[in-house]
Amino acid sequence: MTEIPLSHPRYASLMAREKIATGVKKGLTSTQGLIAQGRGEAFDYLIGERTLSSAAAAARAAAAALILARQPAISVNGNVAALAPQEMVDLARAVGAPLEVNLFHRSEERVGLIADLLRSLGADRVLGEHPDAAVPGLDHARALATRGGIYDADVVLIPLEDGDRCEALVAMGKTVIAIDLNPLSRTARKATIALVDNLLRAIPNITQAARDLKGRPAQELEQILADYDHKGTLRSALVEMQSYLNDQFEVPSRKGCCF
Ligand code: ATP
């Protein structure tokens, strides 16, 4: 990887870019993943590359849903594997969920590489190499699913997803948690719970919330879920985005204006 000095003002963003580029070189990530990363970066820029309060509340709701789940599952694609493999393993362990590799641009080799990477980082259960079921309504490789994993799960976390798979999983009656920097994407809108945040911040936030909430009475967790307002969360992300943008262009005085 290119060495990025810690002092660089865009250190985190440039490191993420390096991780994705390395993921492509290693065969974990598809070249199309670079474009998805670019779209994500643009939205991250618009929210000031920080976790919005709406996303922090959504992370807590996501953790509550995963703890309450009868059978949770967590989906991993090529971008996620390149950006946050250890964070995914840590979250899976915190909530007792399997990680299931699911790729839009599927090749058996890529699935194997990602599964091996997750195992090497300590994942207890990695699925996706031998799918034995299909999500109804999808006609591409993303339909592939595993019994005992995403196919049977009642709660599924899908960081970085395409809208039609999100919608299809919801149609199966699952609680679907999405992480998507774009509050306007079909994924964010169709999910049950959405974190409008960079997955590099969102995943550790969910893990932390899960560790905090574990062992709390089910009633308290159910209340956190009941308090979660999906449309309100997306609206609030847009409002926070707009207010951040307005702050950037606030003109202190006419004299100081450079536009
Ligand atoms: P949809 O079908 O839901 O409308 P889309 O067509 O925008 O989605 P993709 O082209 O697969 O979906 O784009 C990937 C999505 O992932 C984008 O919405 C982008 O904002 C988001 N994204 C990319 N990188 C990250 C990241 N690191 N963290 C969170 N979200 C990300």
Coordinates of C-alpha atoms and ligand atoms in Angstrom, one line a residue:
M1 CA 0.0 0.0 0.0
T2 CA 1.1 3.6 -0.6
E3 CA 2.3 5.1 2.7
I4 CA -0.1 7.8 3.8
P5 CA 1.3 10.2 6.5
L6 CA -0.9 10.2 9.6
S7 CA -0.8 14.0 9.5
H8 CA -2.6 14.1 6.2
P9 CA -6.0 15.8 6.7
R10 CA -7.7 13.1 4.6
Y11 CA -5.9 10.2 6.2
A12 CA -8.9 8.0 6.9
S13 CA -10.4 8.4 3.5
L14 CA -7.1 7.8 1.7
M15 CA -6.4 4.7 3.7
A16 CA -9.8 3.3 2.8
R17 CA -9.0 4.0 -0.8
E18 CA -5.7 2.1 -0.5
K19 CA -7.5 -0.8 1.2
I20 CA -10.0 -1.1 -1.6
A21 CA -7.3 -0.8 -4.3
T22 CA -5.3 -3.5 -2.4
G23 CA -8.5 -5.6 -2.2
V24 CA -8.8 -5.4 -6.0
K25 CA -5.1 -6.4 -6.5
K26 CA -5.5 -9.4 -4.1
G27 CA -8.7 -10.5 -5.9
L28 CA -11.0 -9.9 -3.0
T29 CA -12.8 -7.0 -4.5
S30 CA -14.2 -6.5 -8.0
T31 CA -13.2 -3.5 -10.1
Q32 CA -16.8 -2.4 -9.9
G33 CA -16.2 -2.1 -6.2
L34 CA -14.0 0.8 -6.8
I35 CA -16.9 2.7 -8.2
A36 CA -19.1 1.9 -5.3
Q37 CA -16.3 3.1 -3.0
G38 CA -16.2 6.4 -4.9
R39 CA -19.9 6.9 -4.5
G40 CA -19.6 6.2 -0.8
E41 CA -16.7 8.7 -0.5
A42 CA -18.8 11.4 -2.1
F43 CA -21.6 11.0 0.5
D44 CA -19.1 10.7 3.3
Y45 CA -17.6 14.1 2.3
L46 CA -21.1 15.5 2.4
I47 CA -21.7 14.4 6.0
G48 CA -18.3 15.6 7.1
E49 CA -16.8 12.1 7.5
R50 CA -18.2 11.6 11.0
T51 CA -21.0 9.6 12.5
L52 CA -24.2 11.5 12.5
S53 CA -26.4 11.4 15.6
S54 CA -29.1 9.6 13.6
A55 CA -26.5 6.9 12.6
A56 CA -25.4 6.5 16.2
A57 CA -29.0 5.9 17.3
A58 CA -29.5 3.5 14.3
A59 CA -26.4 1.6 15.4
R60 CA -28.0 1.0 18.8
A61 CA -31.2 -0.2 17.2
A62 CA -29.2 -2.5 14.9
A63 CA -27.3 -4.0 17.9
A64 CA -30.6 -4.5 19.8
A65 CA -32.1 -6.3 16.7
L66 CA -29.1 -8.5 16.4
I67 CA -29.1 -9.5 20.1
L68 CA -32.8 -10.2 20.1
A69 CA -32.6 -12.3 16.9
R70 CA -33.5 -15.9 16.9
Q71 CA -31.0 -16.5 14.1
P72 CA -28.9 -13.5 13.0
A73 CA -26.6 -13.5 9.9
I74 CA -24.1 -11.0 8.5
S75 CA -23.4 -10.6 4.8
V76 CA -19.9 -9.9 3.5
N77 CA -19.1 -8.7 0.0
G78 CA -15.8 -7.8 -1.7
N79 CA -15.7 -4.1 -0.5
V80 CA -16.5 -5.1 3.0
A81 CA -13.8 -7.8 3.0
A82 CA -11.2 -5.3 1.8
L83 CA -12.2 -2.5 4.1
A84 CA -13.1 -4.0 7.4
P85 CA -12.5 -7.8 7.6
Q86 CA -11.4 -7.8 11.3
E87 CA -14.2 -5.5 12.3
M88 CA -16.7 -7.9 10.7
V89 CA -15.2 -10.8 12.6
D90 CA -15.4 -8.9 15.8
L91 CA -19.0 -8.0 15.3
A92 CA -20.0 -11.5 14.3
R93 CA -18.4 -12.8 17.5
A94 CA -20.1 -10.1 19.6
V95 CA -23.6 -11.0 18.4
G96 CA -23.0 -14.8 17.7
A97 CA -23.8 -14.5 14.0
P98 CA -22.3 -16.4 11.1
L99 CA -20.6 -14.4 8.3
E100 CA -21.9 -15.3 4.8
V101 CA -20.0 -14.3 1.7
N102 CA -22.3 -13.0 -1.0
L103 CA -21.0 -11.4 -4.2
F104 CA -22.7 -9.6 -7.0
H105 CA -19.8 -10.4 -9.3
R106 CA -19.4 -13.9 -8.0
S107 CA -16.5 -16.2 -8.7
E108 CA -15.8 -19.3 -6.6
E109 CA -12.2 -18.2 -6.3
R110 CA -13.2 -14.8 -4.9
V111 CA -15.7 -16.4 -2.5
G112 CA -12.9 -18.7 -1.3
L113 CA -10.4 -16.0 -0.8
I114 CA -12.8 -13.9 1.3
A115 CA -13.9 -16.9 3.4
D116 CA -10.2 -17.8 4.0
L117 CA -9.4 -14.3 5.0
L118 CA -12.3 -14.2 7.5
R119 CA -11.3 -17.5 9.0
S120 CA -7.7 -16.4 9.3
L121 CA -8.9 -13.4 11.4
G122 CA -10.8 -15.6 13.8
A123 CA -14.3 -16.0 12.4
D124 CA -16.1 -18.9 14.0
R125 CA -18.6 -19.6 11.2
V126 CA -18.1 -18.6 7.6
L127 CA -20.7 -19.5 5.0
G128 CA -21.3 -18.8 1.3
E129 CA -19.0 -21.2 -0.3
H130 CA -21.7 -23.9 -0.7
P131 CA -25.0 -22.1 -1.2
D132 CA -28.0 -24.4 -1.1
A133 CA -30.9 -22.0 -1.4
A134 CA -32.0 -18.9 -3.3
V135 CA -33.6 -15.7 -2.2
P136 CA -36.9 -15.5 -4.2
G137 CA -37.3 -12.7 -6.7
L138 CA -33.6 -12.3 -7.6
D139 CA -32.2 -13.6 -10.9
H140 CA -28.5 -13.1 -10.4
A141 CA -25.7 -14.6 -8.2
R142 CA -26.7 -12.4 -5.3
A143 CA -29.8 -14.7 -4.9
L144 CA -27.5 -17.5 -3.7
A145 CA -27.9 -18.1 0.0
T146 CA -27.1 -20.7 2.6
R147 CA -29.6 -22.5 4.9
G148 CA -28.6 -21.9 8.5
G149 CA -27.2 -18.5 7.3
I150 CA -28.8 -15.7 5.5
Y151 CA -31.6 -17.9 4.0
D152 CA -33.1 -18.8 7.4
A153 CA -32.0 -15.8 9.4
D154 CA -34.7 -13.5 10.9
V155 CA -32.2 -10.6 11.2
V156 CA -29.7 -9.9 8.5
L157 CA -27.0 -7.2 8.4
I158 CA -26.1 -6.2 4.9
P159 CA -23.3 -3.6 4.8
L160 CA -23.1 -2.2 1.3
E161 CA -25.9 -3.8 -0.7
D162 CA -27.8 -3.3 -3.8
G163 CA -31.4 -2.2 -3.4
D164 CA -33.1 -5.2 -5.0
R165 CA -31.5 -7.8 -2.7
C166 CA -32.3 -5.6 0.3
E167 CA -35.9 -5.5 -0.9
A168 CA -36.0 -9.2 -1.6
L169 CA -34.7 -10.0 1.9
V170 CA -37.3 -7.7 3.5
A171 CA -40.0 -9.5 1.3
M172 CA -38.9 -12.8 3.0
G173 CA -40.0 -11.3 6.3
K174 CA -36.6 -10.5 7.6
T175 CA -35.4 -7.6 9.7
V176 CA -32.8 -6.1 7.4
I177 CA -30.1 -3.7 8.7
A178 CA -28.3 -1.8 6.0
I179 CA -25.2 0.4 6.1
D180 CA -25.2 2.9 3.3
L181 CA -23.7 6.4 3.1
N182 CA -26.3 7.4 0.6
P183 CA -29.6 8.1 2.5
L184 CA -31.4 8.2 -0.9
S185 CA -30.3 4.8 -2.1
R186 CA -33.0 2.1 -2.5
T187 CA -31.0 0.0 0.0
A188 CA -31.2 2.6 2.7
R189 CA -34.9 3.3 2.0
K190 CA -36.0 -0.3 1.7
A191 CA -34.1 -1.6 4.8
T192 CA -35.8 -2.0 8.2
I193 CA -32.9 -0.2 9.9
A194 CA -30.4 2.0 8.1
L195 CA -27.1 3.4 9.3
V196 CA -26.2 6.3 7.0
D197 CA -22.5 6.1 7.9
N198 CA -19.2 4.7 6.6
L199 CA -19.0 1.1 7.4
L200 CA -15.6 1.7 8.8
R201 CA -17.2 3.7 11.6
A202 CA -20.6 1.9 11.6
I203 CA -19.4 -1.6 12.2
P204 CA -17.3 -0.8 15.3
N205 CA -20.3 1.3 16.6
I206 CA -22.7 -1.6 16.3
T207 CA -20.1 -3.9 18.0
Q208 CA -19.7 -1.5 20.8
A209 CA -23.4 -1.0 21.2
A210 CA -23.9 -4.8 21.2
R211 CA -21.3 -5.2 24.0
D212 CA -23.0 -2.5 26.0
L213 CA -26.5 -4.0 25.5
K214 CA -25.8 -7.6 25.9
G215 CA -27.4 -9.0 29.0
R216 CA -29.9 -6.2 29.3
P217 CA -33.6 -7.3 29.7
A218 CA -35.3 -8.2 26.4
Q219 CA -37.9 -5.6 27.2
E220 CA -35.3 -2.8 27.2
L221 CA -33.9 -4.0 23.8
E222 CA -37.4 -4.2 22.4
Q223 CA -38.1 -0.7 23.5
I224 CA -34.9 0.5 21.7
L225 CA -36.2 -1.2 18.5
A226 CA -39.7 0.3 19.0
D227 CA -38.2 3.8 19.3
Y228 CA -36.3 3.5 16.1
D229 CA -38.0 5.6 13.4
H230 CA -36.7 4.5 9.9
K231 CA -38.1 7.4 7.8
G232 CA -37.1 9.8 10.6
T233 CA -33.6 8.5 10.5
L234 CA -33.2 9.0 6.8
R235 CA -34.8 12.4 7.0
S236 CA -32.6 13.4 9.9
A237 CA -29.4 12.3 7.9
L238 CA -30.4 14.6 5.1
V239 CA -31.1 17.4 7.4
E240 CA -27.8 16.9 9.2
M241 CA -26.1 16.8 5.8
Q242 CA -27.7 20.0 4.7
S243 CA -26.9 21.8 7.9
Y244 CA -23.2 20.7 7.6
L245 CA -23.1 22.0 4.1
N246 CA -24.7 25.3 5.1
D247 CA -22.1 25.7 7.8
Q248 CA -19.3 25.4 5.2
F249 CA -20.7 28.3 3.2
E250 CA -21.8 30.5 6.0
V251 CA -20.5 34.0 5.2
P252 CA -19.3 35.6 8.5
S253 CA -19.3 39.1 6.9
R254 CA -19.5 40.5 3.4
K255 CA -15.9 41.7 3.6
G256 CA -14.6 38.2 4.4
C257 CA -16.5 36.6 1.6
C258 CA -14.4 35.1 -1.1
F259 CA -17.2 33.8 -3.4
Ligands
ATP1 P1 -29.2 1.0 -4.6 O1 -29.5 -0.1 -5.5 O2 -29.5 0.7 -3.1 O3 -29.8 2.4 -4.9 P2 -26.6 1.7 -5.5 O4 -27.0 1.4 -6.9 O5 -26.2 3.1 -5.2 O6 -27.7 1.2 -4.5 P3 -24.1 0.5 -5.6 O7 -23.9 1.0 -6.9 O8 -23.8 -0.9 -5.3 O9 -25.6 0.7 -5.1 O10 -23.3 1.5 -4.6 C1 -22.9 1.1 -3.4 C2 -23.6 1.9 -2.3 O11 -22.7 1.7 -1.1 C3 -23.6 3.4 -2.5 O12 -24.9 3.9 -2.1 C4 -22.6 4.0 -1.6 O13 -23.0 5.2 -1.1 C5 -22.4 3.0 -0.5 N1 -21.1 2.9 0.0 C6 -19.9 2.7 -0.7 N2 -18.8 2.6 0.2 C7 -19.4 2.7 1.4 C8 -18.8 2.6 2.7 N3 -17.5 2.5 2.9 N4 -19.6 2.7 3.8 C9 -21.0 2.9 3.6 N5 -21.6 2.9 2.4 C10 -20.8 2.9 1.3

